[in-house]
Tab-separated table of C-alpha atoms and ligand atoms in Angstrom:
chain	number	residue	atom	x	y	z
A	1	MET	CA	-80.220	61.952	-32.789
A	2	ARG	CA	-76.476	62.418	-33.322
A	3	ILE	CA	-74.922	65.741	-32.351
A	4	LEU	CA	-71.393	66.872	-33.211
A	5	ALA	CA	-70.190	69.315	-30.544
A	6	ILE	CA	-67.288	71.751	-30.342
A	7	GLU	CA	-65.779	73.081	-27.104
A	8	THR	CA	-62.996	75.701	-27.028
A	9	SER	CA	-63.753	77.838	-23.967
A	10	CYS	CA	-60.298	77.687	-22.411
A	11	ASP	CA	-57.190	75.576	-23.082
A	12	GLU	CA	-58.815	72.434	-24.492
A	13	THR	CA	-59.739	72.087	-28.162
A	14	ALA	CA	-62.445	69.427	-28.151
A	15	SER	CA	-64.958	67.818	-30.477
A	16	ALA	CA	-67.272	64.839	-29.932
A	17	VAL	CA	-70.208	62.992	-31.438
A	18	VAL	CA	-72.891	61.828	-28.989
A	19	GLU	CA	-76.050	59.826	-29.703
A	20	ASN	CA	-79.270	60.750	-27.909
A	21	GLY	CA	-77.415	62.783	-25.303
A	22	THR	CA	-75.887	59.780	-23.561
A	23	LYS	CA	-73.874	57.493	-25.830
A	24	ILE	CA	-70.395	58.760	-26.768
A	25	LEU	CA	-69.542	57.766	-30.355
A	26	SER	CA	-66.298	59.749	-30.408
A	27	ASN	CA	-64.603	62.154	-28.025
A	28	VAL	CA	-61.415	63.996	-28.981
A	29	VAL	CA	-59.657	66.424	-26.642
A	30	SER	CA	-56.446	68.210	-27.509
A	31	SER	CA	-55.080	70.068	-24.509
A	32	SER	CA	-52.503	72.841	-24.543
A	33	LEU	CA	-51.941	72.237	-20.817
A	34	ALA	CA	-48.261	71.339	-21.250
A	35	LEU	CA	-47.651	74.727	-22.865
A	36	HIS	CA	-49.389	76.548	-19.998
A	37	ALA	CA	-47.501	74.495	-17.408
A	38	LYS	CA	-44.327	76.195	-18.710
A	39	THR	CA	-45.734	79.648	-17.877
A	40	GLY	CA	-47.374	78.472	-14.600
A	41	GLY	CA	-50.862	79.357	-15.858
A	42	ILE	CA	-52.882	80.210	-18.938
A	43	ILE	CA	-51.910	83.203	-21.054
A	44	PRO	CA	-55.143	83.820	-23.035
A	45	GLU	CA	-53.387	84.756	-26.272
A	46	ASN	CA	-51.322	81.544	-26.195
A	47	ALA	CA	-54.490	79.498	-25.560
A	48	ALA	CA	-56.277	81.103	-28.539
A	49	ARG	CA	-53.305	80.499	-30.857
A	50	GLU	CA	-53.315	76.814	-29.879
A	51	GLN	CA	-57.088	76.618	-30.524
A	52	ILE	CA	-56.534	77.868	-34.083
A	53	LYS	CA	-53.901	75.197	-34.696
A	54	TYR	CA	-55.984	72.261	-33.524
A	55	ILE	CA	-59.637	73.064	-34.207
A	56	ILE	CA	-59.908	71.553	-37.708
A	57	PRO	CA	-57.795	68.412	-37.042
A	58	VAL	CA	-59.763	67.748	-33.816
A	59	ILE	CA	-63.185	68.036	-35.536
A	60	LYS	CA	-61.935	65.873	-38.420
A	61	GLU	CA	-60.740	63.209	-35.988
A	62	ALA	CA	-64.041	63.257	-34.048
A	63	ILE	CA	-65.943	62.573	-37.284
A	64	GLU	CA	-63.493	59.917	-38.498
A	65	ASN	CA	-63.488	58.113	-35.122
A	66	CYS	CA	-67.257	57.609	-35.131
A	67	LYS	CA	-67.165	56.361	-38.730
A	68	LEU	CA	-70.159	58.467	-39.759
A	69	GLU	CA	-70.700	60.536	-42.860
A	70	ILE	CA	-71.578	64.205	-42.403
A	71	GLU	CA	-75.122	63.534	-43.654
A	72	ASN	CA	-75.596	61.177	-40.667
A	73	LEU	CA	-75.068	64.016	-38.204
A	74	ASP	CA	-78.345	65.620	-37.151
A	75	ALA	CA	-77.096	68.828	-35.547
A	76	LEU	CA	-74.086	70.783	-34.338
A	77	ALA	CA	-73.537	72.270	-30.871
A	78	VAL	CA	-70.977	74.738	-29.602
A	79	THR	CA	-69.902	76.297	-26.305
A	80	VAL	CA	-70.673	80.035	-26.486
A	81	GLY	CA	-69.479	80.999	-22.974
A	82	PRO	CA	-68.379	81.616	-20.315
A	83	GLY	CA	-64.672	81.410	-21.065
A	84	LEU	CA	-61.761	83.226	-22.673
A	85	ILE	CA	-62.994	85.350	-25.555
A	86	GLY	CA	-60.114	84.495	-27.912
A	87	SER	CA	-60.565	80.762	-27.333
A	88	LEU	CA	-64.380	80.864	-27.496
A	89	LEU	CA	-64.371	82.737	-30.810
A	90	ILE	CA	-62.420	79.982	-32.574
A	91	GLY	CA	-64.998	77.314	-31.699
A	92	VAL	CA	-68.043	79.536	-32.205
A	93	GLU	CA	-67.019	80.885	-35.609
A	94	THR	CA	-65.930	77.416	-36.800
A	95	ALA	CA	-69.281	75.927	-35.709
A	96	LYS	CA	-71.187	78.716	-37.487
A	97	ALA	CA	-69.228	78.167	-40.707
A	98	LEU	CA	-69.874	74.410	-40.566
A	99	ALA	CA	-73.583	74.860	-39.778
A	100	PHE	CA	-73.870	77.098	-42.834
A	101	ALA	CA	-71.797	74.863	-45.138
A	102	TRP	CA	-73.478	71.606	-44.054
A	103	ASN	CA	-76.933	73.133	-43.558
A	104	LYS	CA	-77.348	71.740	-40.024
A	105	PRO	CA	-79.157	73.153	-36.975
A	106	LEU	CA	-76.750	74.720	-34.448
A	107	ILE	CA	-77.355	74.732	-30.690
A	108	PRO	CA	-75.456	77.271	-28.541
A	109	VAL	CA	-74.482	75.780	-25.148
A	110	ASN	CA	-73.497	77.381	-21.831
A	111	HIS	CA	-70.211	75.779	-20.733
A	112	LEU	CA	-71.354	75.437	-17.103
A	113	ILE	CA	-74.539	73.650	-18.091
A	114	GLY	CA	-72.328	71.465	-20.278
A	115	HIS	CA	-70.339	70.405	-17.190
A	116	ILE	CA	-73.554	69.227	-15.514
A	117	TYR	CA	-74.292	66.923	-18.458
A	118	ALA	CA	-70.991	65.041	-18.091
A	119	ASN	CA	-73.066	63.103	-15.537
A	120	PHE	CA	-75.497	61.906	-18.208
A	121	LEU	CA	-72.870	60.398	-20.509
A	122	THR	CA	-72.093	56.725	-20.905
A	123	ALA	CA	-68.978	55.570	-22.740
A	124	ASN	CA	-69.385	52.594	-25.085
A	125	ASP	CA	-67.663	50.194	-22.728
A	126	GLN	CA	-69.746	51.065	-19.686
A	127	ARG	CA	-72.975	49.673	-18.314
A	128	PRO	CA	-76.012	51.928	-18.705
A	129	LYS	CA	-76.178	54.606	-16.037
A	130	THR	CA	-78.492	54.608	-13.071
A	131	ILE	CA	-81.186	57.105	-13.936
A	132	ILE	CA	-80.644	60.596	-12.564
A	133	GLU	CA	-83.886	61.616	-10.883
A	134	PHE	CA	-85.064	65.193	-10.379
A	135	PRO	CA	-84.942	67.407	-8.438
A	136	ALA	CA	-81.165	67.175	-8.442
A	137	LEU	CA	-78.603	69.306	-6.663
A	138	VAL	CA	-75.519	70.140	-8.710
A	139	LEU	CA	-72.188	71.342	-7.386
A	140	ILE	CA	-70.174	72.841	-10.255
A	141	VAL	CA	-66.523	73.189	-9.297
A	142	SER	CA	-64.129	74.222	-12.036
A	143	GLY	CA	-61.172	76.520	-12.629
A	144	GLY	CA	-63.411	79.535	-13.094
A	145	HIS	CA	-66.610	78.655	-11.210
A	146	THR	CA	-68.010	77.314	-7.954
A	147	ASP	CA	-71.804	77.160	-8.058
A	148	LEU	CA	-74.634	75.299	-6.369
A	149	VAL	CA	-77.577	74.773	-8.689
A	150	LEU	CA	-80.968	73.186	-8.155
A	151	MET	CA	-82.018	71.251	-11.253
A	152	LYS	CA	-85.754	70.659	-11.220
A	153	ASP	CA	-85.700	69.198	-14.725
A	154	HIS	CA	-83.830	69.656	-18.011
A	155	GLY	CA	-83.880	73.389	-18.722
A	156	LYS	CA	-85.234	74.211	-15.250
A	157	LEU	CA	-82.264	75.400	-13.248
A	158	LYS	CA	-82.218	77.578	-10.159
A	159	TRP	CA	-78.916	79.101	-9.076
A	160	LEU	CA	-78.613	78.824	-5.285
A	161	GLY	CA	-75.235	80.393	-4.674
A	162	GLY	CA	-71.639	80.611	-5.764
A	163	THR	CA	-68.217	81.921	-4.942
A	164	ARG	CA	-67.827	85.565	-4.018
A	165	ASP	CA	-64.180	85.609	-5.071
A	166	ASP	CA	-61.888	82.758	-6.198
A	167	ALA	CA	-63.310	79.521	-7.598
A	168	ALA	CA	-62.242	76.246	-5.937
A	169	GLY	CA	-60.064	75.246	-8.910
A	170	GLU	CA	-58.571	78.735	-9.067
A	171	LEU	CA	-57.650	78.470	-5.385
A	172	PHE	CA	-55.931	75.117	-6.001
A	173	ASP	CA	-54.063	76.594	-8.968
A	174	LYS	CA	-52.925	79.647	-6.956
A	175	VAL	CA	-51.922	77.573	-3.913
A	176	GLY	CA	-50.106	75.174	-6.262
A	177	ARG	CA	-48.004	78.115	-7.415
A	178	LEU	CA	-47.269	79.168	-3.795
A	179	LEU	CA	-46.098	75.620	-3.089
A	180	ASN	CA	-43.974	75.463	-6.288
A	181	LEU	CA	-46.077	72.600	-7.670
A	182	PRO	CA	-46.668	71.986	-11.399
A	183	TYR	CA	-49.689	73.639	-13.065
A	184	PRO	CA	-52.591	72.888	-12.792
A	185	GLY	CA	-52.571	72.985	-8.996
A	186	GLY	CA	-55.621	70.744	-8.381
A	187	PRO	CA	-54.172	67.365	-9.377
A	188	SER	CA	-50.708	68.354	-8.026
A	189	ILE	CA	-52.099	69.265	-4.594
A	190	SER	CA	-54.133	66.069	-4.509
A	191	ALA	CA	-50.977	63.980	-5.229
A	192	GLU	CA	-48.940	65.846	-2.571
A	193	ALA	CA	-51.758	65.468	-0.035
A	194	ASP	CA	-51.694	61.689	-0.569
A	195	LYS	CA	-48.024	61.620	0.411
A	196	PHE	CA	-48.900	63.244	3.740
A	197	ARG	CA	-51.670	60.754	4.399
A	198	ILE	CA	-49.509	57.791	3.537
A	199	LYS	CA	-47.159	58.766	6.375
A	200	ASN	CA	-50.193	59.107	8.629
A	201	SER	CA	-48.546	62.085	10.339
A	202	GLU	CA	-50.204	64.469	12.747
A	203	SER	CA	-50.961	67.797	11.064
A	204	ARG	CA	-49.873	70.906	12.947
A	205	ILE	CA	-51.357	73.402	10.502
A	206	THR	CA	-54.988	74.479	10.778
A	207	LEU	CA	-56.513	76.479	7.946
A	208	PRO	CA	-59.825	78.379	8.086
A	209	ARG	CA	-63.098	77.019	6.659
A	210	PRO	CA	-64.444	80.210	5.032
A	211	MET	CA	-68.230	80.766	5.245
A	212	ILE	CA	-68.852	77.198	6.415
A	213	ASN	CA	-71.491	78.362	8.907
A	214	SER	CA	-73.159	81.029	6.787
A	215	GLN	CA	-76.770	80.158	6.091
A	216	ASP	CA	-76.554	81.014	2.378
A	217	PHE	CA	-75.094	78.845	-0.369
A	218	ASP	CA	-72.197	81.155	-1.190
A	219	PHE	CA	-68.500	80.390	-0.979
A	220	SER	CA	-65.310	82.419	-0.516
A	221	PHE	CA	-61.877	80.962	-1.059
A	222	SER	CA	-59.500	83.908	-1.360
A	223	GLY	CA	-58.946	84.102	2.437
A	224	LEU	CA	-57.777	80.505	2.364
A	225	LYS	CA	-55.126	81.424	-0.189
A	226	THR	CA	-53.917	84.255	2.097
A	227	ALA	CA	-53.804	81.840	5.047
A	228	VAL	CA	-51.635	79.424	3.023
A	229	LEU	CA	-49.354	82.312	1.983
A	230	ARG	CA	-48.932	83.243	5.653
A	231	GLU	CA	-47.972	79.639	6.524
A	232	VAL	CA	-45.524	79.483	3.590
A	233	ASN	CA	-43.844	82.740	4.654
A	234	LYS	CA	-43.582	81.501	8.251
A	235	LEU	CA	-42.091	78.193	7.125
A	236	LYS	CA	-39.621	79.996	4.871
A	237	GLU	CA	-38.485	82.235	7.744
A	238	GLU	CA	-37.965	79.149	9.904
A	239	LYS	CA	-36.161	77.422	6.989
A	240	GLN	CA	-38.793	74.675	7.218
A	241	PHE	CA	-40.338	75.083	3.755
A	242	ASN	CA	-39.423	71.557	2.649
A	243	ASP	CA	-41.167	68.555	1.051
A	244	PRO	CA	-42.903	67.319	4.233
A	245	ALA	CA	-44.260	70.857	4.816
A	246	ILE	CA	-45.571	70.977	1.227
A	247	HIS	CA	-47.280	67.592	1.670
A	248	GLN	CA	-48.892	68.797	4.861
A	249	LEU	CA	-50.048	72.132	3.455
A	250	SER	CA	-51.494	70.359	0.407
A	251	TYR	CA	-53.357	67.954	2.663
A	252	GLU	CA	-54.740	70.779	4.799
A	253	VAL	CA	-55.840	73.008	1.921
A	254	GLN	CA	-57.575	70.107	0.162
A	255	LYS	CA	-59.278	69.140	3.440
A	256	ALA	CA	-60.494	72.710	4.038
A	257	VAL	CA	-61.890	73.132	0.499
A	258	VAL	CA	-63.597	69.728	0.483
A	259	GLU	CA	-65.136	70.314	3.914
A	260	VAL	CA	-66.665	73.650	2.886
A	261	LEU	CA	-67.920	72.341	-0.471
A	262	ILE	CA	-69.517	69.267	1.055
A	263	SER	CA	-71.044	71.047	4.014
A	264	LYS	CA	-72.961	73.477	1.768
A	265	THR	CA	-73.873	70.800	-0.765
A	266	ILE	CA	-75.371	68.521	1.870
A	267	ARG	CA	-77.231	71.420	3.489
A	268	ALA	CA	-78.762	72.398	0.143
A	269	ALA	CA	-79.607	68.754	-0.611
A	270	GLU	CA	-81.477	68.505	2.712
A	271	LYS	CA	-83.271	71.819	2.260
A	272	TYR	CA	-84.529	71.053	-1.244
A	273	ARG	CA	-85.097	67.306	-0.584
A	274	VAL	CA	-83.340	66.344	-3.792
A	275	LYS	CA	-83.320	62.862	-5.264
A	276	SER	CA	-79.864	63.148	-6.834
A	277	ILE	CA	-76.595	64.914	-6.006
A	278	LEU	CA	-74.333	65.639	-8.996
A	279	LEU	CA	-70.711	66.762	-8.951
A	280	SER	CA	-69.318	68.426	-12.039
A	281	GLY	CA	-66.401	70.490	-13.354
A	282	GLY	CA	-62.644	69.889	-13.269
A	283	VAL	CA	-62.380	69.801	-9.452
A	284	SER	CA	-64.921	66.955	-9.326
A	285	ALA	CA	-62.051	64.713	-10.511
A	286	ASN	CA	-60.698	65.112	-6.968
A	287	ASP	CA	-60.884	61.734	-5.156
A	288	GLU	CA	-61.227	63.239	-1.692
A	289	LEU	CA	-64.213	65.330	-2.829
A	290	ARG	CA	-65.865	62.404	-4.653
A	291	ASN	CA	-65.345	59.915	-1.810
A	292	GLN	CA	-66.397	62.236	0.988
A	293	CYS	CA	-69.445	63.516	-0.863
A	294	GLU	CA	-70.590	59.946	-1.502
A	295	GLN	CA	-69.925	58.978	2.125
A	296	MET	CA	-71.752	62.033	3.508
A	297	THR	CA	-74.752	61.319	1.288
A	298	LYS	CA	-74.938	57.870	2.946
A	299	ASP	CA	-74.125	59.023	6.503
A	300	LYS	CA	-76.761	61.739	6.509
A	301	ARG	CA	-79.261	59.154	5.289
A	302	LEU	CA	-80.257	61.417	2.452
A	303	LYS	CA	-82.687	59.804	0.082
A	304	ALA	CA	-80.508	61.045	-2.757
A	305	LYS	CA	-78.274	59.083	-5.104
A	306	PHE	CA	-74.761	60.356	-5.666
A	307	PHE	CA	-73.300	60.930	-9.158
A	308	ALA	CA	-69.925	62.124	-10.443
A	309	PRO	CA	-68.731	61.937	-14.065
A	310	VAL	CA	-66.001	59.462	-15.053
A	311	LYS	CA	-62.724	61.280	-14.453
A	312	ASN	CA	-61.842	62.127	-18.062
A	313	LEU	CA	-65.239	63.812	-18.453
A	314	CYS	CA	-64.830	66.036	-15.357
A	315	THR	CA	-62.466	68.413	-17.150
A	316	ASP	CA	-63.371	70.235	-20.365
A	317	ASN	CA	-64.618	68.063	-23.246
A	318	ALA	CA	-67.147	68.347	-26.068
A	319	ALA	CA	-69.169	65.210	-25.259
A	320	MET	CA	-70.787	67.049	-22.327
A	321	ILE	CA	-71.665	69.928	-24.692
A	322	ALA	CA	-73.369	67.520	-27.128
A	323	SER	CA	-75.334	65.972	-24.248
A	324	ALA	CA	-76.466	69.394	-22.954
A	325	ALA	CA	-77.557	70.318	-26.499
A	326	PHE	CA	-79.618	67.128	-26.853
A	327	PHE	CA	-81.485	67.546	-23.550
A	328	ASN	CA	-82.024	71.287	-24.154
A	329	TYR	CA	-82.575	71.172	-27.908
A	330	LYS	CA	-82.995	74.812	-28.981
A	331	PRO	CA	-81.290	75.495	-32.334
A	332	VAL	CA	-80.557	79.151	-33.137
A	333	ALA	CA	-79.880	80.634	-36.607
A	334	TRP	CA	-76.069	80.760	-36.969
A	335	GLN	CA	-76.226	84.487	-37.816
A	336	LYS	CA	-77.568	85.165	-34.309
A	337	ILE	CA	-74.966	83.201	-32.355
A	338	THR	CA	-72.105	85.081	-30.669
A	339	ALA	CA	-69.454	84.164	-28.129
A	340	ASN	CA	-70.137	85.591	-24.669
A	341	PRO	CA	-67.212	85.323	-22.229
A	342	GLU	CA	-69.388	86.543	-19.318
A	343	LEU	CA	-72.361	84.227	-19.878
A	344	HIS	CA	-74.233	83.271	-16.669
A	345	PHE	CA	-76.870	80.628	-16.017
B	1	KG4	O1	-63.601	72.348	-15.686
B	1	KG4	P1	-62.178	72.599	-15.982
B	1	KG4	O2	-61.441	71.618	-16.865
B	1	KG4	O3	-61.966	73.990	-16.652
B	1	KG4	C1	-62.764	75.090	-16.360
B	1	KG4	O4	-63.886	75.176	-16.911
B	1	KG4	O5	-62.292	75.905	-15.531
B	1	KG4	O6	-61.446	72.722	-14.569
B	1	KG4	C2	-60.074	72.955	-14.426
B	1	KG4	C3	-59.770	73.040	-12.930
B	1	KG4	C4	-58.341	73.499	-12.622
B	1	KG4	O7	-58.403	74.571	-11.709
B	1	KG4	C5	-57.702	72.269	-11.983
B	1	KG4	O8	-56.726	72.592	-10.997
B	1	KG4	C6	-58.886	71.559	-11.384
B	1	KG4	O9	-59.934	71.761	-12.311
B	1	KG4	N1	-58.667	70.112	-11.213
B	1	KG4	C7	-58.604	69.495	-10.006
B	1	KG4	C8	-58.333	68.127	-10.275
B	1	KG4	N2	-58.253	67.959	-11.640
B	1	KG4	C9	-58.464	69.189	-12.190
B	1	KG4	N3	-58.761	69.982	-8.770
B	1	KG4	C10	-58.620	69.123	-7.750
B	1	KG4	N4	-58.347	67.810	-7.909
B	1	KG4	C11	-58.197	67.267	-9.138
B	1	KG4	N5	-57.926	65.964	-9.264
B	2	ZN	ZN1	-64.859	73.809	-17.713
């Protein structure tokens, strides 16, 4: 089965064709990130205007790249939420129009569930994936969400906990701004942190590890942002807010976030005796998080295999939406599909 998917929940306009939920036949992503970097973050109206510009060319390219005729596509899928309403509407209404015009089934997909399925995708040039066995524990870490989910099977998800305030990616983006780093903060902080490590210096800054010892599976990251702000203000007063200080703060904030995320993930993996641990969402592109999570899975002698999507599939794309639609194949009449910016699991 070949599914053409559309994803427009935030600042990426994306379309992809995926065969049987795993094989990517085409994957086109047009990002308006450079535009948002100029304003230091996403202005929803700007994001929606960019979606309008690119939606048709991106879908056209996704179909042309896989060299298929429209009659060879079996179904359409679209992200219906959560996300920015203006951005979501462009993808949802386009998908509905195409489903009607081409007379194809249309599957509405939750963006967060889409992120999970980035783990099930195999690009053409890759070896087949090791099978993901259930139950699996999924850590979803993106710009808007931080959630721990138990996946007993396709379509059988149990939400274990999530952030009570800022998401991990949101924290990185906000701290990036405090440190005058380019948007988005996640990759910038990771690059700055590497510069600190290269020098192998001793770190004199200690940041908190919010909720690391709480027995639930919730997170809280806004206190960490306040702690960084305090350090920045102190450094500015002492006229020490310079490049080495930024490297060090980046290193410390990344270390704190990764430690909290991994600690709760491993605890949940032990409690639910999972067979697989899956990272997903934009922050799962972070090398420190990927490496440490893999290492901890081995060190704790968990009987679980570790999975993380290839890096270009960690951030928003439509291939993951097509995969989620295949494994949870529930078409809905296009008249009944609406965008829902607040959609939960
Ligand atoms: O999943 P995503 O593309 O969009 C949402 O659904 O939110 O995630 C974007 C988030 C941003 O907050 C960005 O700073 C973060 O992912 N991110 C990273 C890295 N690459 C992207 N965070 C840490 N390290 C990275 N390498
Ligand atoms: Zn996302």
